[in-house]
mmCIF file of C-alpha atoms and ligand atoms in Angstrom:
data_model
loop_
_atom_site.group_PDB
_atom_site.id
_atom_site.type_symbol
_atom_site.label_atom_id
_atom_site.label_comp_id
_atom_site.label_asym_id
_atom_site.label_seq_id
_atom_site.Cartn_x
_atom_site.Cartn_y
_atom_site.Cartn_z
ATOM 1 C CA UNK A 1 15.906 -11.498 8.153
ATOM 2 C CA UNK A 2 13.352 -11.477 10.819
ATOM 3 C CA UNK A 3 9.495 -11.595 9.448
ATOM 4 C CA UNK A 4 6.426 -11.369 10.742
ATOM 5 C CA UNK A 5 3.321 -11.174 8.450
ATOM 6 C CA UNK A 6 -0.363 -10.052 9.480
ATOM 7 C CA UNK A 7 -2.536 -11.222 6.656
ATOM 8 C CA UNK A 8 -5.500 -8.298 7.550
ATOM 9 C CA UNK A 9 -4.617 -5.148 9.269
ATOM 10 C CA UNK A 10 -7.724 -5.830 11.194
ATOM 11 C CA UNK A 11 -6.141 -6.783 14.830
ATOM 12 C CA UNK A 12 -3.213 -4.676 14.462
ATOM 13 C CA UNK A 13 -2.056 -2.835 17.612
ATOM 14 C CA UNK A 14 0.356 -0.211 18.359
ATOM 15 C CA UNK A 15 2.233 -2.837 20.236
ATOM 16 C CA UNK A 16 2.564 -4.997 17.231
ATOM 17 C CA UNK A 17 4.453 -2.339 15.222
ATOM 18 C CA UNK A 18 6.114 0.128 17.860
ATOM 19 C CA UNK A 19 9.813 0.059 17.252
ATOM 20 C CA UNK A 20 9.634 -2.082 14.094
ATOM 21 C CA UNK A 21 10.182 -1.072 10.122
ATOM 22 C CA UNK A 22 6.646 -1.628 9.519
ATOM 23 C CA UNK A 23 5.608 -2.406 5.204
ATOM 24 C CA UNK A 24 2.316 -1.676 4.796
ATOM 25 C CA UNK A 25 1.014 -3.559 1.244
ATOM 26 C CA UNK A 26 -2.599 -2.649 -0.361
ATOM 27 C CA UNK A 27 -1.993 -3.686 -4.112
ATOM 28 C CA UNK A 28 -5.903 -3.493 -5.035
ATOM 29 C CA UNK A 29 -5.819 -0.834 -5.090
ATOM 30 C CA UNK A 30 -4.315 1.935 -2.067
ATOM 31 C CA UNK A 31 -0.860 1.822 -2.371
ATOM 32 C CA UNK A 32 -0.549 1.293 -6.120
ATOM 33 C CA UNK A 33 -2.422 4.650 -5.983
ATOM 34 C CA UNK A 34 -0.135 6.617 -3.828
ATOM 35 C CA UNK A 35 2.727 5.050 -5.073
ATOM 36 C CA UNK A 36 2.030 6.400 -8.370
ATOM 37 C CA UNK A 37 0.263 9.810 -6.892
ATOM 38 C CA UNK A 38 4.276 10.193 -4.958
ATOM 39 C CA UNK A 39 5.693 9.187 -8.527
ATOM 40 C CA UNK A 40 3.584 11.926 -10.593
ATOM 41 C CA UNK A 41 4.834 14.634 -8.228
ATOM 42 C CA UNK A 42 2.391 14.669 -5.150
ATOM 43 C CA UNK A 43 3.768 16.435 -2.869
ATOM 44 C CA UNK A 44 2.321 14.153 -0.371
ATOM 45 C CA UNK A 45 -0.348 11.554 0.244
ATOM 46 C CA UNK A 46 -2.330 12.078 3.629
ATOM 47 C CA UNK A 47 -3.897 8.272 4.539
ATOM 48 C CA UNK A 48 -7.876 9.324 6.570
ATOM 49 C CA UNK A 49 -9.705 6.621 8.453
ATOM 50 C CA UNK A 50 -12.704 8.386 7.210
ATOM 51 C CA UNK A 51 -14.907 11.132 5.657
ATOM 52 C CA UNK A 52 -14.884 12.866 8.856
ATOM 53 C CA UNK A 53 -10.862 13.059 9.214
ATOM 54 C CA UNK A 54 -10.366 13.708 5.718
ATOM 55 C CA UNK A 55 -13.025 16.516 5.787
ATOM 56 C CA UNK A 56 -10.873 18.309 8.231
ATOM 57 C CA UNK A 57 -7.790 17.901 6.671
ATOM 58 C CA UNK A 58 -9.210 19.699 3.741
ATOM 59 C CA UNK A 59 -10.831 22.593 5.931
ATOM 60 C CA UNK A 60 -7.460 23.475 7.251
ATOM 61 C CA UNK A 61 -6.177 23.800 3.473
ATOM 62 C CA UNK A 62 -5.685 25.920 0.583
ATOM 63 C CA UNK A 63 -8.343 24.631 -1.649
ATOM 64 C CA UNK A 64 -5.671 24.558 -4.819
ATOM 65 C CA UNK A 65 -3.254 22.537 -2.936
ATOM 66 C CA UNK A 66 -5.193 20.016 -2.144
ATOM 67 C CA UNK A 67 -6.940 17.125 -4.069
ATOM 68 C CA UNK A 68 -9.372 14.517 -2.197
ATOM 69 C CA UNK A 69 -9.226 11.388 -3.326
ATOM 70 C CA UNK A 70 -10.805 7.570 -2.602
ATOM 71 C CA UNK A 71 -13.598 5.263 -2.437
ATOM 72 C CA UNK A 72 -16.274 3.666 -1.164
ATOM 73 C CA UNK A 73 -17.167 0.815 -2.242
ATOM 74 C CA UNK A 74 -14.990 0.709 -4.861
ATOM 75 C CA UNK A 75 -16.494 4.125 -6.425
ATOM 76 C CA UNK A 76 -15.353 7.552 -6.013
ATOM 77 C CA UNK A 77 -16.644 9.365 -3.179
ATOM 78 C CA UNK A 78 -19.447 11.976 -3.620
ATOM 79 C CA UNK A 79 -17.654 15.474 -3.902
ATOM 80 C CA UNK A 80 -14.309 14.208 -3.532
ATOM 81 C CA UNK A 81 -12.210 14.968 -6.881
ATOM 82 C CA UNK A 82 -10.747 11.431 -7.669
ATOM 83 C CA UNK A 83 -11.424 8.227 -6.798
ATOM 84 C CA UNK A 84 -9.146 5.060 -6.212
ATOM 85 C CA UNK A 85 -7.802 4.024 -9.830
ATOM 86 C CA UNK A 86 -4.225 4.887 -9.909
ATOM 87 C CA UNK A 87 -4.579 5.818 -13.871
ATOM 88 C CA UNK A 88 -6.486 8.907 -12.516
ATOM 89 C CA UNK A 89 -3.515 10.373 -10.680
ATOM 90 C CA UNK A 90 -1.966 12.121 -13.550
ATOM 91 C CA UNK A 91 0.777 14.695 -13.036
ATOM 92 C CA UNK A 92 -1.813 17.581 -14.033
ATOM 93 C CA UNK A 93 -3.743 16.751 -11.494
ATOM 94 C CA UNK A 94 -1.413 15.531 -8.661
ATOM 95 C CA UNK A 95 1.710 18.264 -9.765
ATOM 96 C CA UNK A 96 2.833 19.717 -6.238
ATOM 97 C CA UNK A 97 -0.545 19.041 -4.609
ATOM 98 C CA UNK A 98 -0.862 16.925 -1.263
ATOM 99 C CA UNK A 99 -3.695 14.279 -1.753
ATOM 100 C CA UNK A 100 -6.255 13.649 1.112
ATOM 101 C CA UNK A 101 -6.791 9.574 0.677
ATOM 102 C CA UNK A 102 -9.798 8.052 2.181
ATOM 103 C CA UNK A 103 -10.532 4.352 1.215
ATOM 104 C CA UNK A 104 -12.437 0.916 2.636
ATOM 105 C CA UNK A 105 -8.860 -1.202 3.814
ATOM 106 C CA UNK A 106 -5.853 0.427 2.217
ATOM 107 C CA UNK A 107 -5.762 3.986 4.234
ATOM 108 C CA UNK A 108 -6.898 2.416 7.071
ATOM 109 C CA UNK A 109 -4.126 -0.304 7.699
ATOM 110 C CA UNK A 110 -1.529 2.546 7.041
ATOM 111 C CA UNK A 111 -3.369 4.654 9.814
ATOM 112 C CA UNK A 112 -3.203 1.369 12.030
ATOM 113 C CA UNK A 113 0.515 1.380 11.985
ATOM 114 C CA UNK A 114 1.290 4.568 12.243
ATOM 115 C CA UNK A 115 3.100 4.117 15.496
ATOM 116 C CA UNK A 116 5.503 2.520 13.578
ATOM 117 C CA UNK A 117 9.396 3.246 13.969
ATOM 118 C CA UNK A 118 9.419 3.467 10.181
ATOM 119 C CA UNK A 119 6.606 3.334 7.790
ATOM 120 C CA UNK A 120 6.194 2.655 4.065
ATOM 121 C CA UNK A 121 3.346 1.861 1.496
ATOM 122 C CA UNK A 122 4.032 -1.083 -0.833
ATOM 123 C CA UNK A 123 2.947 -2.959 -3.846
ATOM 124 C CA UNK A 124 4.056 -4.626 -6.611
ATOM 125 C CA UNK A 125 4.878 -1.751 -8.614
ATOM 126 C CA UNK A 126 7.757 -0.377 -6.284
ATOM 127 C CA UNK A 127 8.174 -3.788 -5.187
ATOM 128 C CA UNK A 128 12.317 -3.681 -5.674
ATOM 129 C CA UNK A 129 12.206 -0.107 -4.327
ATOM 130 C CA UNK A 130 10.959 -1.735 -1.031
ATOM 131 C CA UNK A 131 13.364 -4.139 -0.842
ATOM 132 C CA UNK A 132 16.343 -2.193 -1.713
ATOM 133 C CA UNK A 133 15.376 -0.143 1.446
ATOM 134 C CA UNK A 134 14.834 -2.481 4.074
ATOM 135 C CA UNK A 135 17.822 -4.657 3.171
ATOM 136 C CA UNK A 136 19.517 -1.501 4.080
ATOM 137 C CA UNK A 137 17.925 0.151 6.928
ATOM 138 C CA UNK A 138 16.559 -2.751 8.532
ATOM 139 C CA UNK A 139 17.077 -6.223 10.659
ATOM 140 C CA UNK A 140 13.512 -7.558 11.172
ATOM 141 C CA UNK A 141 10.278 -6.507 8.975
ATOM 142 C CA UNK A 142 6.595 -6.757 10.032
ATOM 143 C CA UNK A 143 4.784 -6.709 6.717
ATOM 144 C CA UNK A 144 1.066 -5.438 7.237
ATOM 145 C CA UNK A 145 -1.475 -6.729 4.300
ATOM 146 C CA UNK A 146 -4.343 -4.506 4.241
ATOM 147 C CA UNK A 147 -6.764 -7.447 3.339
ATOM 148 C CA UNK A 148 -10.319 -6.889 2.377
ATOM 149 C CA UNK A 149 -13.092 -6.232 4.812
ATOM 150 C CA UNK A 150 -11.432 -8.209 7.503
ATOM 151 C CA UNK A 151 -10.172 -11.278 5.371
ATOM 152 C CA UNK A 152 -6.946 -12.217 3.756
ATOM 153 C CA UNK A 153 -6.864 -10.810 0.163
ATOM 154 C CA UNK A 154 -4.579 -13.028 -2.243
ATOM 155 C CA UNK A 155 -3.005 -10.214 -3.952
ATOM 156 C CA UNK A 156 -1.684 -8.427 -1.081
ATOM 157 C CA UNK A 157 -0.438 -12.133 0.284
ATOM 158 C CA UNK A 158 1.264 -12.995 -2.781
ATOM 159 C CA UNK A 159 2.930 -9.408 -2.551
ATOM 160 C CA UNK A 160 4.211 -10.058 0.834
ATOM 161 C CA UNK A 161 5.665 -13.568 -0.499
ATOM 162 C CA UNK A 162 7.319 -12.002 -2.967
ATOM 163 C CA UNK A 163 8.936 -9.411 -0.386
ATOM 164 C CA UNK A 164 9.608 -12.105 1.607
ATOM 165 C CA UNK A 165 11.039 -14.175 -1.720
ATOM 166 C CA UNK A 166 13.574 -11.627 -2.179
ATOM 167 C CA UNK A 167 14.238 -10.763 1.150
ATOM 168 C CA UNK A 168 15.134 -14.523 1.628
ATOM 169 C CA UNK A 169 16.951 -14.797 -1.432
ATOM 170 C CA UNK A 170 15.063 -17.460 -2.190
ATOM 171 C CA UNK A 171 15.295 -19.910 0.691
ATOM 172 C CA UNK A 172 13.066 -20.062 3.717
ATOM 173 C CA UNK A 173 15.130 -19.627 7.405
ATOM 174 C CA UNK A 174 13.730 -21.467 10.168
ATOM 175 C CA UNK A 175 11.784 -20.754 12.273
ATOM 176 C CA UNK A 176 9.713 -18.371 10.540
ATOM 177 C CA UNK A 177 5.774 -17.247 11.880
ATOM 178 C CA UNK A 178 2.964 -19.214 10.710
ATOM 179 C CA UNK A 179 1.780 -16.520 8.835
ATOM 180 C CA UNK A 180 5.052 -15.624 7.443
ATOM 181 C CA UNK A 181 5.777 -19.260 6.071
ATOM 182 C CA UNK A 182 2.237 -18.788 4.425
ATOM 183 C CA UNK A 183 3.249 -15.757 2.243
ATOM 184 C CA UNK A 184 6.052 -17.347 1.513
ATOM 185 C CA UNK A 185 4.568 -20.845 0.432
ATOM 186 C CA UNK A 186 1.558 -19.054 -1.575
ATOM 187 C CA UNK A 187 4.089 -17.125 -3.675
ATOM 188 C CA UNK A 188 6.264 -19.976 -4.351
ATOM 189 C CA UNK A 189 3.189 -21.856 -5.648
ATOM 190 C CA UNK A 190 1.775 -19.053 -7.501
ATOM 191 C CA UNK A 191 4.522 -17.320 -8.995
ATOM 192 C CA UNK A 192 5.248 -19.062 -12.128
ATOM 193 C CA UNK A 193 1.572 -17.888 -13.292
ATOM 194 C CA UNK A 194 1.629 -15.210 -10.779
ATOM 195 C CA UNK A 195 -0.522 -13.015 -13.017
ATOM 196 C CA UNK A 196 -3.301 -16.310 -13.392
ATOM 197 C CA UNK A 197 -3.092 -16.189 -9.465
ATOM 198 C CA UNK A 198 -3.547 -12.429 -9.224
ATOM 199 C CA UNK A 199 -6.764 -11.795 -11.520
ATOM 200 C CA UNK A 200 -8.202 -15.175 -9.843
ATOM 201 C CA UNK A 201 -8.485 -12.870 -6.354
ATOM 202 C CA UNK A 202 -11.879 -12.331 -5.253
ATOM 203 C CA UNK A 203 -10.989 -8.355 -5.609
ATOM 204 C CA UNK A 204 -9.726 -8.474 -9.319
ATOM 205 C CA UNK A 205 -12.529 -10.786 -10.137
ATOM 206 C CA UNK A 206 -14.909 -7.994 -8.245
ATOM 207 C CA UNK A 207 -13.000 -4.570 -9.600
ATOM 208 C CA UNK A 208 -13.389 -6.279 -13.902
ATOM 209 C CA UNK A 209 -16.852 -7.147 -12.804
ATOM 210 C CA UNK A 210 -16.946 -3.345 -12.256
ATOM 211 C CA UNK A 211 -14.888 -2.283 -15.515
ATOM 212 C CA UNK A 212 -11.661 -1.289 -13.318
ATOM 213 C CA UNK A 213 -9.929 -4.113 -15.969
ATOM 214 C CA UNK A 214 -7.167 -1.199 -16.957
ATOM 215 C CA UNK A 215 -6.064 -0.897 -12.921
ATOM 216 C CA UNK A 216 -5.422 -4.650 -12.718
ATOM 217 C CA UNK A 217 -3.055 -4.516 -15.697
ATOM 218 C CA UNK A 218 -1.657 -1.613 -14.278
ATOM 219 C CA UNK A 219 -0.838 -2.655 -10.175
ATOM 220 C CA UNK A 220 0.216 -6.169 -11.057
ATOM 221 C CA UNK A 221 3.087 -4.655 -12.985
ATOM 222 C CA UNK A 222 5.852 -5.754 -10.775
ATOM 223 C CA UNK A 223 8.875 -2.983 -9.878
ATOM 224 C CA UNK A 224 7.515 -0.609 -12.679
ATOM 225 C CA UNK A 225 7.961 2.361 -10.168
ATOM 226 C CA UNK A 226 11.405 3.066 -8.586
ATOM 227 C CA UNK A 227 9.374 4.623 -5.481
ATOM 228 C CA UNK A 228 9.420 4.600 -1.391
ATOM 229 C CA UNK A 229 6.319 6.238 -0.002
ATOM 230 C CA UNK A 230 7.729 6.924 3.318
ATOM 231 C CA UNK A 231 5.398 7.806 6.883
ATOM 232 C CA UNK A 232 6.103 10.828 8.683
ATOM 233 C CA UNK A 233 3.858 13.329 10.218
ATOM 234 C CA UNK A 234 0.920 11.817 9.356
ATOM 235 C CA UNK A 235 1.919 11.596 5.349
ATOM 236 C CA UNK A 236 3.442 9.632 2.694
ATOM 237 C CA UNK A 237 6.363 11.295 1.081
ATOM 238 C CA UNK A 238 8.926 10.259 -0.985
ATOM 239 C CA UNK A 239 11.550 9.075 0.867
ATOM 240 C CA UNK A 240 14.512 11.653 -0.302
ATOM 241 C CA UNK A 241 11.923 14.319 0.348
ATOM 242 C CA UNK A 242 10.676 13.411 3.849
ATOM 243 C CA UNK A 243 14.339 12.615 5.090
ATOM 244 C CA UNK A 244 15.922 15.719 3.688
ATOM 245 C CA UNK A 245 13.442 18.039 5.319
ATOM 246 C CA UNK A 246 13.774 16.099 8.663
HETATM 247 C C1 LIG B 1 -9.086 -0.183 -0.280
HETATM 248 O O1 LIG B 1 -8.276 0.562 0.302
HETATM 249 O O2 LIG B 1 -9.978 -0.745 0.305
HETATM 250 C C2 LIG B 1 -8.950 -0.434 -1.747
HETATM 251 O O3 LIG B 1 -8.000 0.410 -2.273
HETATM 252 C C3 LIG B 1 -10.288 -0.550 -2.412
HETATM 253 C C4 LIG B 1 -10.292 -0.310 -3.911
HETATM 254 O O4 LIG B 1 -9.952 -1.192 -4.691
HETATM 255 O O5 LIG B 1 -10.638 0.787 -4.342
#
């Protein structure tokens, strides 16, 4: 399968992911938290660039059907009713409600690629889910990392390795993009003590430092969640859900 890789969703253009299946990965900790918002029964997960966009989302709402969630700097935003830790996506709180996501990298890189053909969120929980899909819906894959304020984060590139790993089957074509054969190589070093690798990343090492210990147990669980959030006007949905009401 064709691959290309962008290890920040910094200089992503439209042109770089019009007409492609575009997999957009924020492990620490975006799409771990819609992925399990989608899996609790959100009805769907609305990605903001900002406080100003997600502010009027929520004016043109019902104020029970909607729930604002994210961060800033790691914390919960002032007003909003959750913040970023998956754990506090529960199904009484998420039941049948769309969820207005604002956050520093994760909502941002899905926003970026919204021009997309097709769009999903991915991380290592619904990390088979992903897979599954594009094996069968797609030829060639640009994988999106959301990084971390502009820089390669580990976690998402080990993610996109093991996408890559499994999309492969375990064997590297050539050629293959620079940054593709990076993924690739990172995982295959790391992934006998993936979990070592994954709490070594300058985020994991930053989120214990700030008692968030319980969400790195929880997003490097690896196909825990049977899940496709899936882009369409302007939301994540399930995938059954967004394709049956298309
Ligand atoms: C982000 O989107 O920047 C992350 O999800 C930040 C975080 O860990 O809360």
């Amino acid at each position: 399968m064709d691959a290309e890789v962008f290890l920040t969703h910094s200089n992503v253009s439209d042109d770089d992911v019009q007409d492609r299946t575009v997999v957009v990965i924020d492990v620490l900790r975006a799409c771990s938290t819609i992925v399990t918002a989608l899996d609790r029964g959100a009805r769907a997960v609305m990605p903001v660039l900002d406080m100003a966009q997600a502010g009027k989302l929520a004016s043109n709402l019902d104020p029970d059907v909607y729930r604002l969630g994210g961060e800033r700097g790691g914390e919960k935003i002032e007003g909003y009713h959750l913040g970023n830790s998956p754990e506090e996506y529960t199904e009484d709180v998420v039941q049948g409600r769309d969820i207005i996501l604002n956050t520093t990298n994760g909502t941002r890189a899905l926003r970026r690629a919204r021009e997309a053909d097709t769009l999903v969120a991915a991380c290592f929980l619904n990390a088979g889910r992903v897979v599954d899909f594009i094996r069968r819906t797609a030829e060639a894959v640009t994988i999106v990392c959301a990084g971390r304020q502009n820089r390669l984060a580990l976690e998402d590139t080990l993610c996109a390795g093991l996408l890559l790993d499994r999309l492969w089957d375990g064997s590297e074509p050539y050629p293959v993009t620079d940054s593709a054969h990076t993924a690739y190589t990172l995982y295959h070093t790391d992934r006998d003590d993936l979990d070592s690798a994954l709490r070594g990343a300058n985020h994991a090492e930053w989120l214990s430092r700030q008692s968030y210990e319980a969400d790195l147990d929880y997003c490097f669980r690896i196909d825990e969640l049977p899940v496709l959030p899936y882009y369409t006007d302007n939301r994540l949905r399930l995938y059954k859900d967004a394709v049956s009401s298309a």
